[in-house]
Each structure stands twice: as structure tokens, then as C-alpha cells.
CSV table of C-alpha atoms in Angstrom, one decimal:
chain,number,residue,atom,x,y,z
A,1,MET,CA,53.2,93.5,108.6
A,2,ASN,CA,53.4,93.5,104.6
A,3,PHE,CA,54.7,97.4,104.3
A,4,ASN,CA,51.5,98.1,102.4
A,5,GLY,CA,51.8,101.7,100.7
A,6,ALA,CA,55.3,102.0,100.8
A,7,THR,CA,57.7,101.7,97.6
A,8,THR,CA,61.3,101.6,96.7
A,9,ASP,CA,62.9,104.7,94.9
A,10,GLN,CA,64.2,102.4,92.0
A,11,ASN,CA,66.8,105.2,91.2
A,12,GLY,CA,68.7,105.5,94.6
A,13,SER,CA,68.1,101.9,95.6
A,14,PHE,CA,70.6,99.3,94.6
A,15,ILE,CA,71.9,95.5,95.6
A,16,TYR,CA,75.6,94.7,95.2
A,17,PHE,CA,76.1,90.7,95.5
A,18,VAL,CA,80.0,90.0,96.4
A,19,TYR,CA,81.4,86.9,95.9
A,20,PRO,CA,84.6,86.5,98.0
A,21,PHE,CA,87.4,84.0,96.8
A,22,LEU,CA,90.9,83.1,97.4
A,23,PHE,CA,94.0,82.6,95.1
A,24,GLU,CA,97.7,82.1,95.2
A,25,THR,CA,99.6,85.1,96.2
A,26,ALA,CA,102.2,84.3,94.1
A,27,ASN,CA,100.1,84.1,91.1
A,28,PHE,CA,98.8,87.7,91.3
A,29,GLN,CA,100.6,89.3,88.5
A,30,THR,CA,99.9,86.7,86.4
A,31,LEU,CA,96.3,86.8,87.1
A,32,LYS,CA,96.2,90.6,86.4
A,33,ASN,CA,98.0,90.2,83.0
A,34,SER,CA,95.5,87.4,82.2
A,35,ILE,CA,92.3,89.2,83.1
A,36,SER,CA,93.5,92.4,81.5
A,37,GLN,CA,94.0,90.5,78.1
A,38,THR,CA,91.0,88.1,78.2
A,39,GLN,CA,88.9,88.7,75.2
A,40,ILE,CA,85.0,88.3,75.1
A,41,PRO,CA,84.1,85.4,73.2
A,42,ALA,CA,83.5,85.6,69.4
A,43,ARG,CA,84.7,89.3,69.6
A,44,GLN,CA,87.9,90.1,68.3
A,45,ASN,CA,90.1,92.9,70.0
A,46,GLN,CA,87.3,93.3,72.5
A,47,MET,CA,88.5,92.8,76.0
A,48,LEU,CA,86.1,91.1,78.5
A,49,TRP,CA,87.2,93.5,81.5
A,50,GLU,CA,88.2,97.2,81.4
A,51,SER,CA,90.5,98.2,83.8
A,52,GLN,CA,89.3,100.8,86.6
A,53,THR,CA,90.7,102.6,89.4
A,54,PHE,CA,89.4,102.3,93.1
A,55,PRO,CA,87.3,105.6,94.2
A,56,LYS,CA,89.9,108.0,95.4
A,57,ASP,CA,87.6,110.9,97.1
A,58,ASP,CA,88.5,111.2,100.6
A,59,LEU,CA,90.9,108.6,101.0
A,60,LEU,CA,93.8,108.9,103.0
A,61,PHE,CA,97.3,109.3,101.1
A,62,HIS,CA,98.7,105.7,102.2
A,63,VAL,CA,95.4,104.0,101.7
A,64,ALA,CA,95.0,105.5,98.2
A,65,ASN,CA,98.5,104.5,97.4
A,66,TYR,CA,97.8,101.2,98.2
A,67,LEU,CA,94.5,100.6,96.2
A,68,ASN,CA,95.8,102.9,93.1
A,69,PRO,CA,99.7,102.7,93.3
A,70,THR,CA,101.8,105.1,91.1
A,71,ASP,CA,104.3,103.9,88.7
A,72,ASN,CA,107.0,103.9,90.8
A,73,HIS,CA,105.2,100.9,93.2
A,74,PRO,CA,104.1,97.5,92.3
A,75,PRO,CA,100.3,97.1,92.0
A,76,THR,CA,99.0,96.1,95.2
A,77,ALA,CA,95.2,95.7,94.3
A,78,SER,CA,93.6,95.8,90.6
A,79,LEU,CA,90.2,96.5,89.7
A,80,TRP,CA,87.9,95.9,86.7
A,81,LYS,CA,84.6,96.4,85.2
A,82,LEU,CA,82.6,94.2,82.8
A,83,ASN,CA,83.0,95.8,79.4
A,84,GLU,CA,79.7,96.8,78.3
A,85,ALA,CA,80.0,94.8,75.2
A,86,ALA,CA,80.0,91.7,77.1
A,87,ARG,CA,76.6,92.2,78.5
A,88,ASP,CA,74.9,90.5,75.7
A,89,ILE,CA,76.9,87.5,75.8
A,90,LEU,CA,76.2,87.2,79.2
A,91,GLY,CA,72.3,88.2,78.6
A,92,PHE,CA,72.3,90.8,81.3
A,93,ARG,CA,69.7,92.5,79.1
A,94,ALA,CA,67.5,89.4,78.8
A,95,GLN,CA,64.3,88.9,80.8
A,96,TRP,CA,65.4,87.0,84.1
A,97,GLU,CA,63.6,85.4,86.8
A,98,LEU,CA,64.5,84.0,90.3
A,99,ILE,CA,62.3,81.0,91.1
A,100,THR,CA,62.0,80.8,95.0
A,101,PRO,CA,59.4,78.9,97.2
A,102,ILE,CA,57.5,81.8,97.9
A,103,ALA,CA,57.6,83.8,94.6
A,104,LYS,CA,58.7,84.5,91.3
A,105,ILE,CA,61.0,87.5,91.2
A,106,PRO,CA,61.6,89.1,87.7
A,107,PHE,CA,65.0,91.0,87.9
A,108,ASN,CA,67.6,92.8,85.9
A,109,PHE,CA,71.3,93.3,86.2
A,110,GLY,CA,73.0,96.8,86.2
A,111,GLU,CA,71.9,100.3,86.2
A,112,ALA,CA,68.0,100.7,85.3
A,113,GLY,CA,67.9,97.2,84.0
A,114,GLU,CA,70.2,97.8,81.2
A,115,GLY,CA,72.9,95.5,82.0
A,116,ASN,CA,75.8,98.0,82.2
A,117,LYS,CA,77.9,98.2,85.2
A,118,ALA,CA,76.6,94.9,86.2
A,119,ALA,CA,79.8,93.3,87.3
A,120,GLN,CA,83.2,94.3,88.7
A,121,LEU,CA,86.3,92.2,89.6
A,122,ALA,CA,88.8,93.1,92.2
A,123,LEU,CA,91.9,91.6,93.2
A,124,PHE,CA,94.1,92.1,96.2
A,125,GLN,CA,97.9,91.1,95.9
A,126,ILE,CA,97.6,89.2,99.5
A,127,GLY,CA,95.4,86.4,97.7
A,128,VAL,CA,92.0,87.8,98.2
A,129,GLY,CA,89.6,88.8,95.4
A,130,PHE,CA,86.0,89.6,94.9
A,131,LEU,CA,83.4,89.5,92.0
A,132,THR,CA,80.5,91.9,92.7
A,133,ILE,CA,77.3,91.4,90.7
A,134,ARG,CA,74.8,94.3,90.8
A,135,ALA,CA,71.2,92.9,90.5
A,136,GLN,CA,67.7,94.2,91.4
A,137,PRO,CA,64.1,93.4,91.0
A,138,GLU,CA,62.1,95.0,88.5
A,139,SER,CA,59.2,95.8,91.0
A,140,ASN,CA,59.7,98.6,93.7
A,141,ASN,CA,57.6,96.4,96.2
A,142,ILE,CA,59.5,96.3,99.1
A,143,ASN,CA,58.5,92.7,99.9
A,144,GLN,CA,60.2,91.7,96.5
A,145,TRP,CA,63.2,93.4,97.4
A,146,LEU,CA,63.5,91.7,100.8
A,147,ASN,CA,62.8,88.4,99.0
A,148,PHE,CA,65.2,88.8,96.2
A,149,LEU,CA,68.0,90.0,98.8
A,150,HIS,CA,67.5,87.0,100.7
A,151,TYR,CA,67.3,84.2,98.0
A,152,PHE,CA,69.7,85.5,95.3
A,153,ARG,CA,72.8,85.3,97.4
A,154,PHE,CA,72.5,81.5,97.2
A,155,LEU,CA,74.4,80.4,94.1
A,156,GLU,CA,73.9,76.5,94.2
A,157,GLY,CA,70.1,76.1,94.5
A,158,GLN,CA,69.9,76.2,98.1
A,159,GLN,CA,66.6,76.8,99.9
A,160,GLY,CA,64.9,75.5,96.5
A,161,THR,CA,65.9,78.8,94.5
A,162,HIS,CA,67.0,78.6,90.6
A,163,ILE,CA,66.8,81.1,87.9
A,164,LYS,CA,65.3,81.3,84.3
A,165,ALA,CA,65.8,83.7,81.5
A,166,GLN,CA,64.4,84.3,78.1
A,167,ARG,CA,65.3,86.5,75.1
A,168,ARG,CA,63.5,88.0,72.6
A,169,ILE,CA,64.0,86.8,68.9
A,170,GLY,CA,61.7,89.0,67.4
A,171,LEU,CA,57.7,89.1,66.3
A,172,ASN,CA,55.1,86.6,65.4
A,173,PRO,CA,54.4,87.1,62.0
A,174,ASP,CA,50.6,86.3,62.6
A,175,THR,CA,49.8,87.8,65.9
A,176,LYS,CA,52.6,90.4,65.8
A,177,GLN,CA,53.4,89.7,69.5
A,178,PRO,CA,57.0,89.6,70.5
A,179,GLN,CA,58.4,86.3,70.3
A,180,PHE,CA,60.9,84.8,73.1
A,181,GLU,CA,62.9,82.0,73.5
A,182,PRO,CA,65.0,80.2,76.5
A,183,PHE,CA,68.3,81.6,77.2
A,184,PHE,CA,71.3,80.8,79.3
A,185,PRO,CA,75.0,82.3,78.4
A,186,GLU,CA,77.1,80.1,76.2
A,187,ILE,CA,80.2,80.7,78.4
A,188,ALA,CA,77.8,78.7,81.3
A,189,GLY,CA,76.8,75.9,79.0
A,190,GLY,CA,74.2,77.4,76.9
A,191,ASN,CA,70.5,76.2,76.5
A,192,ASP,CA,71.4,72.8,76.9
A,193,GLN,CA,71.6,73.5,80.9
A,194,TYR,CA,67.9,73.5,80.8
A,195,GLN,CA,67.8,70.0,79.4
A,196,ALA,CA,70.2,68.7,82.0
A,197,GLY,CA,69.0,67.2,85.0
A,198,LYS,CA,66.0,68.8,86.7
A,199,ASN,CA,65.4,71.4,84.0
A,200,GLN,CA,67.0,74.0,86.6
A,201,VAL,CA,69.9,76.4,86.4
A,202,HIS,CA,71.6,78.4,89.0
A,203,PHE,CA,73.6,81.7,88.9
A,204,GLY,CA,76.4,80.1,90.4
A,205,GLN,CA,77.0,78.4,87.0
A,206,ILE,CA,77.5,81.9,85.3
A,207,VAL,CA,79.7,82.9,88.1
A,208,THR,CA,82.2,79.9,87.9
A,209,ALA,CA,82.0,80.5,84.0
A,210,LEU,CA,82.8,83.9,84.2
A,211,LEU,CA,85.8,83.4,86.4
A,212,LYS,CA,87.1,80.5,84.6
A,213,LYS,CA,86.9,82.8,81.3
A,214,SER,CA,88.4,85.7,83.2
A,215,ALA,CA,91.7,84.0,83.5
A,216,LEU,CA,92.1,82.4,80.5
A,217,PRO,CA,95.8,83.2,79.4
A,218,PRO,CA,97.1,84.4,76.2
A,219,THR,CA,99.6,82.1,74.7
A,220,GLU,CA,102.3,83.9,76.3
A,221,LEU,CA,101.3,83.5,79.9
A,222,PRO,CA,101.3,79.9,81.6
A,223,GLU,CA,98.8,77.6,81.5
A,224,PRO,CA,97.5,76.7,85.0
A,225,THR,CA,95.0,79.6,85.3
A,226,SER,CA,92.9,77.9,82.6
A,227,LYS,CA,91.1,75.9,85.3
A,228,GLN,CA,89.5,76.6,88.5
A,229,TRP,CA,92.1,79.4,90.1
A,230,TRP,CA,90.4,80.3,93.1
A,231,THR,CA,88.8,78.8,96.3
A,232,GLU,CA,86.0,79.8,98.3
A,233,VAL,CA,86.5,81.7,101.5
A,234,PHE,CA,82.8,82.5,102.7
A,235,ILE,CA,80.1,79.9,103.4
A,236,PRO,CA,80.2,77.6,100.2
A,237,GLY,CA,78.0,78.8,97.3
A,238,GLN,CA,77.0,81.8,99.0
A,239,MET,CA,77.2,85.8,98.5
A,240,LEU,CA,77.3,88.4,100.8
A,241,PRO,CA,74.8,91.4,99.9
A,242,PHE,CA,75.6,95.2,100.3
A,243,THR,CA,72.3,97.1,99.8
A,244,ALA,CA,70.8,100.6,99.7
A,245,LEU,CA,67.2,100.9,100.0
A,246,PHE,CA,65.3,104.1,99.6
A,247,ALA,CA,61.9,103.4,101.0
A,248,ASP,CA,59.0,106.1,100.4
A,249,ASN,CA,55.9,106.2,102.2
A,250,LEU,CA,57.0,103.8,105.0
A,251,PRO,CA,54.8,104.2,108.1
A,252,PRO,CA,57.0,105.3,111.3
A,253,ASP,CA,56.0,102.3,113.1
A,254,GLU,CA,57.1,99.9,110.7
A,255,THR,CA,60.7,101.3,110.2
A,256,GLN,CA,62.2,99.3,112.9
A,257,LEU,CA,60.9,96.1,111.6
A,258,LEU,CA,62.1,96.7,108.1
A,259,LEU,CA,65.5,97.4,109.8
A,260,TYR,CA,65.5,94.4,111.7
A,261,LYS,CA,64.6,92.3,108.4
A,262,LEU,CA,67.5,94.1,106.5
A,263,GLN,CA,69.9,93.2,109.3
A,264,ASN,CA,69.1,89.6,109.4
A,265,LEU,CA,68.3,89.4,105.7
A,266,PHE,CA,65.0,88.0,106.0
A,267,HIS,CA,62.3,87.5,103.2
A,268,GLU,CA,58.7,88.7,104.0
A,269,LYS,CA,57.6,85.6,105.7
A,270,GLN,CA,60.4,85.8,108.2
A,271,GLY,CA,61.0,87.8,111.1
A,272,ASN,CA,57.5,89.1,111.5
A,273,TYR,CA,57.4,88.5,115.5
A,274,PRO,CA,60.6,89.7,116.8
A,275,ALA,CA,61.4,90.4,120.4
A,276,PRO,CA,61.0,94.1,121.6
A,277,GLU,CA,64.6,94.2,122.5
A,278,ASP,CA,65.6,93.6,118.9
A,279,LEU,CA,63.5,96.6,117.9
A,280,GLU,CA,65.2,98.8,120.2
A,281,PRO,CA,66.5,102.0,118.3
A,282,ASN,CA,69.9,102.0,120.3
A,283,ASN,CA,70.9,98.5,118.4
A,284,PRO,CA,74.5,98.7,118.1
A,285,THR,CA,74.3,97.2,114.6
A,286,TRP,CA,72.3,100.2,113.5
A,287,LEU,CA,74.3,103.3,113.2
A,288,PRO,CA,72.2,106.4,112.6
A,289,TYR,CA,73.0,108.8,109.5
A,290,ALA,CA,70.4,111.4,109.6
A,291,SER,CA,66.5,111.6,110.4
A,292,ARG,CA,65.3,107.8,109.6
A,293,GLN,CA,68.3,106.9,108.1
A,294,TRP,CA,70.6,104.1,109.3
A,295,PHE,CA,73.6,101.9,108.3
A,296,ILE,CA,73.0,98.4,109.2
A,297,PHE,CA,75.7,96.0,109.8
A,298,SER,CA,75.9,91.8,110.2
A,299,LEU,CA,78.5,89.3,109.5
A,300,GLU,CA,76.4,88.2,106.4
A,301,GLY,CA,76.6,91.6,104.3
A,302,GLY,CA,75.5,95.3,104.9
A,303,SER,CA,72.5,97.5,104.2
A,304,PHE,CA,71.3,101.1,104.4
A,305,LEU,CA,68.0,102.3,104.7
A,306,ALA,CA,66.9,105.8,104.1
A,307,ALA,CA,62.9,105.8,105.2
A,308,ASP,CA,61.5,109.0,103.4
A,309,ALA,CA,64.3,110.8,102.5
A,310,PRO,CA,64.2,114.4,101.7
A,311,LYS,CA,63.5,114.5,97.7
A,312,ASN,CA,66.5,116.9,97.1
A,313,ASP,CA,69.7,116.4,95.3
A,314,PHE,CA,71.9,115.2,97.9
A,315,PHE,CA,69.7,112.6,99.4
A,316,ARG,CA,68.6,111.3,96.3
A,317,LYS,CA,71.5,111.3,93.9
A,318,THR,CA,74.4,112.3,95.9
A,319,LEU,CA,73.8,110.3,98.8
A,320,PRO,CA,73.4,107.2,96.8
A,321,SER,CA,76.4,107.8,94.8
A,322,HIS,CA,78.4,107.8,97.9
A,323,LEU,CA,77.0,104.5,98.8
A,324,ARG,CA,77.6,102.9,95.8
A,325,ASP,CA,81.3,103.9,95.7
A,326,GLN,CA,83.0,105.2,98.9
A,327,TYR,CA,80.5,103.2,101.5
A,328,PHE,CA,81.0,100.1,99.4
A,329,LEU,CA,84.5,100.7,99.1
A,330,LEU,CA,84.8,100.5,103.0
A,331,PHE,CA,83.0,97.5,102.9
A,332,LEU,CA,85.3,95.8,100.6
A,333,ILE,CA,88.4,97.0,102.5
A,334,ALA,CA,87.1,95.6,105.9
A,335,LEU,CA,86.0,92.2,103.8
A,336,HIS,CA,89.9,92.2,102.3
A,337,GLN,CA,91.1,92.3,106.0
A,338,ARG,CA,88.5,89.9,107.4
A,339,PHE,CA,89.5,87.3,104.9
A,340,THR,CA,93.1,87.6,104.6
A,341,LEU,CA,93.1,87.3,108.3
A,342,MET,CA,91.1,84.0,107.9
A,343,MET,CA,93.4,82.7,105.3
A,344,LEU,CA,96.4,83.0,107.4
A,345,SER,CA,94.8,81.6,110.2
A,346,SER,CA,93.8,78.6,107.9
A,347,LYS,CA,97.1,78.1,106.4
A,348,VAL,CA,98.8,78.1,109.8
A,349,ALA,CA,96.1,75.3,111.1
A,350,ILE,CA,96.7,73.4,107.8
A,351,ASN,CA,100.7,73.3,108.2
A,352,TRP,CA,101.2,73.4,112.0
A,353,LEU,CA,100.6,69.7,112.5
A,354,SER,CA,101.3,68.3,108.8
A,355,ASP,CA,101.7,64.6,107.7
A,356,SER,CA,105.3,64.3,108.7
A,357,ASN,CA,105.6,61.4,105.9
A,358,LYS,CA,105.0,64.1,103.4
A,359,ASP,CA,106.6,67.5,104.8
A,360,THR,CA,110.1,67.8,105.7
A,361,ASN,CA,110.8,70.1,108.9
A,362,SER,CA,112.8,72.3,106.4
A,363,GLN,CA,109.6,72.6,103.9
A,364,ARG,CA,107.6,73.2,107.2
A,365,GLU,CA,109.7,75.8,108.1
A,366,GLN,CA,109.7,77.6,104.7
A,367,ILE,CA,105.8,77.4,104.7
A,368,PHE,CA,105.9,79.1,108.1
A,369,GLU,CA,108.3,81.8,107.0
A,370,GLU,CA,105.9,82.7,103.9
A,371,ILE,CA,103.0,83.0,106.2
A,372,ARG,CA,105.1,85.3,108.6
A,373,ASN,CA,106.2,87.6,105.5
A,374,GLN,CA,102.5,87.6,104.4
A,375,LEU,CA,101.3,88.8,107.7
A,376,LEU,CA,104.1,91.2,108.1
A,377,VAL,CA,103.2,92.7,104.5
A,378,PHE,CA,99.5,92.8,105.6
A,379,THR,CA,100.2,94.5,108.6
A,380,ALA,CA,102.6,97.3,107.0
A,381,ARG,CA,100.1,98.0,104.1
A,382,GLY,CA,96.6,96.5,104.3
A,383,TYR,CA,95.4,96.7,108.3
A,384,PHE,CA,94.4,100.2,108.3
A,385,THR,CA,93.2,101.9,111.4
A,386,GLN,CA,92.0,104.8,109.2
A,387,VAL,CA,90.9,104.9,105.7
A,388,MET,CA,88.7,108.2,105.1
A,389,GLN,CA,89.0,111.5,106.6
A,390,ARG,CA,85.1,112.2,106.7
A,391,GLN,CA,83.5,111.5,110.1
A,392,HIS,CA,80.6,109.5,108.6
A,393,HIS,CA,83.2,107.4,106.5
A,394,HIS,CA,85.2,106.8,109.5
A,395,ARG,CA,82.4,105.7,111.9
A,396,CYS,CA,81.0,103.2,109.4
A,397,TYR,CA,84.7,101.7,108.8
A,398,ARG,CA,85.2,101.4,112.5
A,399,GLN,CA,81.8,99.8,112.7
A,400,TRP,CA,82.8,97.1,110.2
A,401,HIS,CA,86.2,96.4,111.9
A,402,GLU,CA,83.9,95.7,115.2
A,403,VAL,CA,81.2,93.6,113.5
A,404,PHE,CA,84.0,91.6,111.7
A,405,GLN,CA,85.9,91.3,114.8
A,406,ILE,CA,89.1,92.5,112.8
A,407,GLN,CA,91.1,93.6,115.6
A,408,GLU,CA,90.5,89.9,117.4
A,409,LEU,CA,91.1,88.1,114.4
A,410,TYR,CA,94.4,90.1,113.8
A,411,GLN,CA,95.6,89.4,117.3
A,412,GLU,CA,94.6,85.9,117.0
A,413,VAL,CA,96.6,85.1,113.8
A,414,ASN,CA,99.4,87.2,115.3
A,415,ASP,CA,99.7,84.9,118.4
A,416,GLU,CA,99.4,82.1,116.1
A,417,VAL,CA,102.3,83.2,114.0
A,418,ARG,CA,104.5,84.4,116.5
A,419,ASP,CA,104.1,80.8,118.3
A,420,MET,CA,104.6,79.2,115.0
A,421,TYR,CA,107.9,81.0,114.5
A,422,GLU,CA,109.0,80.4,118.0
A,423,TYR,CA,108.5,76.6,117.2
A,424,SER,CA,110.5,76.9,114.0
A,425,LEU,CA,113.3,78.6,116.0
A,426,MET,CA,113.3,76.2,118.7
A,427,GLN,CA,113.5,73.0,116.2
A,428,GLN,CA,116.3,74.7,114.4
A,429,THR,CA,118.2,75.3,117.8
A,430,ARG,CA,117.5,71.8,118.6
A,431,ARG,CA,118.9,70.2,115.3
A,432,LEU,CA,121.7,72.8,115.8
A,433,GLU,CA,122.3,71.4,119.3
A,434,THR,CA,122.3,68.0,117.9
A,435,THR,CA,124.6,68.5,115.2
A,436,ILE,CA,127.2,69.9,117.9
A,437,GLN,CA,126.9,67.1,120.0
A,438,VAL,CA,127.4,64.7,117.3
A,439,ILE,CA,130.4,66.5,116.2
A,440,GLY,CA,131.9,66.9,119.8
A,441,VAL,CA,131.2,63.0,120.6
A,442,ALA,CA,133.1,62.2,117.5
A,443,VAL,CA,136.0,64.4,117.8
A,444,GLY,CA,136.4,64.1,121.5
A,445,THR,CA,136.1,60.3,121.2
A,446,GLY,CA,138.6,60.3,118.4
A,447,GLY,CA,141.0,63.1,120.1
A,448,ILE,CA,141.1,61.0,123.4
A,449,ILE,CA,142.1,57.8,121.7
A,450,ALA,CA,144.8,59.2,119.7
A,451,SER,CA,146.3,61.2,122.7
A,452,SER,CA,146.0,57.9,124.9
A,453,ILE,CA,147.7,55.9,122.5
A,454,ALA,CA,150.3,58.1,120.9
A,455,ASN,CA,152.4,58.3,124.0
A,456,TYR,CA,153.1,54.7,123.8
A,457,ILE,CA,154.5,55.2,120.2
A,458,GLN,CA,158.5,55.3,120.2
A,459,LYS,CA,159.1,54.1,116.6
A,460,PRO,CA,160.0,57.2,114.7
A,461,LEU,CA,157.7,58.1,111.6
A,462,SER,CA,159.3,57.1,108.2
A,463,LEU,CA,159.2,59.8,105.2
A,464,LYS,CA,159.2,57.1,102.8
A,465,PRO,CA,156.3,54.8,103.2
A,466,THR,CA,156.1,51.4,101.6
A,467,TRP,CA,152.3,51.4,101.6
A,468,LYS,CA,152.4,47.7,103.0
A,469,ILE,CA,150.1,46.9,105.5
A,470,ASP,CA,152.6,45.3,108.0
A,471,THR,CA,155.1,48.6,107.7
A,472,ILE,CA,152.4,51.0,108.3
A,473,HIS,CA,153.6,53.3,111.2
A,474,PRO,CA,151.8,52.8,114.4
A,475,ALA,CA,150.8,56.4,114.6
A,476,VAL,CA,148.9,56.0,111.3
A,477,LEU,CA,147.0,53.1,112.7
A,478,VAL,CA,146.2,55.1,115.8
A,479,LEU,CA,144.9,58.0,113.6
A,480,LEU,CA,142.7,55.6,111.6
A,481,LEU,CA,141.5,53.9,114.7
A,482,SER,CA,140.6,57.1,116.3
A,483,VAL,CA,139.1,58.4,113.2
A,484,ALA,CA,136.6,55.1,112.8
A,485,ALA,CA,136.2,55.1,117.0
A,486,GLY,CA,135.1,58.9,116.4
A,487,VAL,CA,132.6,58.1,113.5
A,488,ALA,CA,131.1,55.2,115.3
A,489,ALA,CA,130.7,57.3,118.3
A,490,GLY,CA,129.0,60.2,116.1
A,491,VAL,CA,126.5,57.4,114.5
A,492,VAL,CA,125.8,55.9,117.8
A,493,THR,CA,125.1,59.6,119.4
A,494,TRP,CA,122.9,60.4,116.1
A,495,LEU,CA,120.7,57.5,116.4
A,496,SER,CA,120.3,58.1,120.3
A,497,THR,CA,119.2,62.0,119.5
A,498,GLY,CA,116.8,60.8,117.0
A,499,GLY,CA,118.1,59.5,113.8
A,500,TRP,CA,116.4,56.6,114.0
A,501,HIS,CA,113.2,58.5,113.2
A,502,TRP,CA,114.9,59.5,110.1
A,503,ILE,CA,115.9,55.9,108.9
A,504,LEU,CA,112.4,54.6,109.7
A,505,LYS,CA,110.7,57.5,107.8
A,506,GLY,CA,112.8,56.6,104.7
A,507,ILE,CA,112.4,52.9,105.0
A,508,GLN,CA,108.1,53.6,105.4
A,509,LYS,CA,108.4,56.0,102.3
A,510,ARG,CA,110.4,53.3,100.0
A,511,ASP,CA,107.6,50.7,100.7
A,512,LYS,CA,105.1,53.1,100.1
A,513,ASN,CA,106.6,53.6,96.6
């Protein structure tokens, strides 16, 4: 089926592409300050990013305070939008094409193709961030939207994709026709990128350059953030889409197929022969909203489909606004929880059996303590059972929790951290027992020797020592002997309880150096 005759309402429909990443929790404040002070290249006193607040409507108080803390509370999350003055620097008003194996798709950034509101950046203090790009096809053809939704999420040329852009430079003096030249943003390497390699450029180059530029520190800030300060957390080189598709003139018998394609992010040539069970209207990943309107949930992203929605202000203006702000925020909060738990689980796995030649027990325990503290902070401030008061919003949020398996992930990480903490306590207890054992043997051995010999000493102790060996009082000799014997016994005990491992590690470390 080609959905012939069906069109997309360009005013209500949109696509957000979310690039998730991780960063060091300790760098949150430094990054926040740096991003807030980064200037547009070649534009003095114009900031690259403008600070924003997260949508507040219908948020429960404690959630609103987490996202937008008051002056009395330290920041736990920050949101910025790209300064409108930067859209020309990045070429967001140029003419762009997405080249795919099945079609060339002209597309625009931002609202109404003007490049505004094209990018947002969000950082959560726990160490999770999101760069959101708004882009959509110029065409209102539904198949073009499906193709764009499928292919644009690949940042590094996967599945044979790349992008092209050209910018108008004036009129031809002879023909009076517009003249264009190839374009690629200077912060991502400029037009020279078209001559490099296979004459192909990818959107991932712009994402990387934008994030690097965003954290270039002013002179008063530390330097390490001038390089790549983030790590990927989702599938490498891939974004998660969140889309709203308002389809007009869509035949009722094609609605289920379009839902199926949106759920699986299929392009026009995929998914045309689904199993009947996949088109059942009671599909648990399709959440009804109104007549012929559904939320669609998957691990790779989310969608909203409105088929022939009523042409009134609520369904054509208010609802799209709610989808862009409130429902997208629910998606981000759930993603932030998902990737936080994945980050903590990864930290446990990496440090659980770390190389003993590199990490001492105390270092490992310190790392475990930091992981445990991060989980406790997340539990107290980021693991919300309910976010919004409205019924539709709450159902949507709960569905994201179910699809992302947030509860299962939380229980898994909680069990890992508990086992890790118990293991650390066991190691501490074992070391304490060893220390007590060594001290006990040393003191006991020396005491036994001293008490056994002291009974045979009859010579009175002189208060005027001559400091000659042959005149040292036997009691002093006994004391020295008992101390030496105690030390020897302690060393033997320490070696027998694992001390030789420490010596062997020291020798191996010295040999490597």
C-alpha cells in the first residue's frame, strides 16, 4: 500500500530526533557554565545557546522542582535552545537533501522550514544528556515522511545514507536565475568535507561539532571540556525519533498498516506484508487517545498518529502544542531514567572485576560508594512513579515505563548495587579480622615469651643503666626478645593470611615500570 491520496498536515506534524549521551557527573556544573557562556563563532557577545525552562504545565510539584529548581535548591537539570542567530552559521535555512538508497528527500530544520527552534540541549545532573534536532521533509507525502523517519536517525552513513546542502549566493546576471553553491557548516569542517573521501558528508559530523563547540570553556573555566566530553549510550551513531503525524484523507483500511510502520520505523518499502496479529487494534504498544488517534511506543522511539483529526483549534493547534512540549517531556524523562539505570549498571559491570594490578581494594570501594550514592540520589529525585496529574499524560508515562522496562532495570541495578555493597562490607570485615588476627598473634606471642621467662629473673633492675651490652638487665633482653618474636609471629601470620599476594603484586608492578 502506498497510502495514495493521504497527506500530512505540515502545521501539526513534526519530528524530533534525540541524540542521547553520558557525561561525568562531577562535570555537570562546569558544563552548565560553559554551555551558558559559549559564543556563536565570529559573533561577539552572542551566545550559542539560550537558557530555557522545562514545560511546567500539569507537572506535579516535586517533579517541577526537580526540572526547574528554585534559587534555594542546587540545579538538577538544565535546558537550552539554539540561539536563532546561529541558524545561518549551521545552515539551518539552506536547502538540504537526505540521500537514501530509495529516494532523495529534501528537508528543512525547525518550524515551517525557517530553521528556528531547530535544536535543544538538555543536561541532567546525574550524568545523562540529550541533543534534540527538529527536522522534517518538505513534502507532505506520507511515504516521504516514513522514509525520512527511517533514514535520518542514522548519523554515520549507516544503510547508505548521507546529506547534501546548497545555499543561495545571488542571481545569475545573464539568466536572472538564482545561483547556488555547495554548503556545509564551518564548525563541522566547511565545504572541504565534500572533497574529502567519497564526497559524502553525514549529519553526525554536525552533531559532534555542535556538542564540542557547546562546551568550549571560557578562559576562567578548566580546559578538559574542549575535547569530546560525552560518550554514547544508545546504539552508536543513531538517534531516537519522536514524531507526531497528522494524516488527512487516510483510508480507514490503511490506518492499521500505517500504525504498524510507525511502530517499527519502516520506510515505504518495508513492512508491507505484516501478519494479521500485528494489525490487531488491541496492540498493547498502541495507546488510544481519541477516535482514530493513537500513541505508539517502541524501544527505538515514539510516535503519535492522528488520522483525519477534526479540523478545530484543539486537534489542529492545542494538541500538537501539547505533543511538542508536555508529551515530549514525558518521553525525555523516561529516557533519562532508562539511560541513568543503564549507566549505573555499566559502571558496576566495569568495576566489579577490575584488574587487580590497576585498582586497589580501597579504590574499588570508593567507586562502589559513588555508584551507591548515585543510585540513592536517583531514587530520591529522579525515579518518579507519577509525573503529571492529567489522565492521558499519566497513561502515556506509565506506558513508557513499561516499554523501557524501567521497573525491571531499577530492580536489576538495585540488586547489583546491594550485592556490590555487601561484597565491599565483607572485604572490609575480612581485612579487619586479618588485622586483629595479626595484632593478636604478635601481642600474644610476645606476652607469652615475656611472662614465661620473667619468672626466672631474680636480678634487681638498675636505675642507672651503663648502656653496655654485657650489663643490660635480663628483663630488658626478655622484652626485646618478646617484641622481636611478636613481630616475627605477626609477619608470619600476615603472610599466611594473604600478605604474600601484596608483595607479589608490588614486584610485578615494579617490573612493568
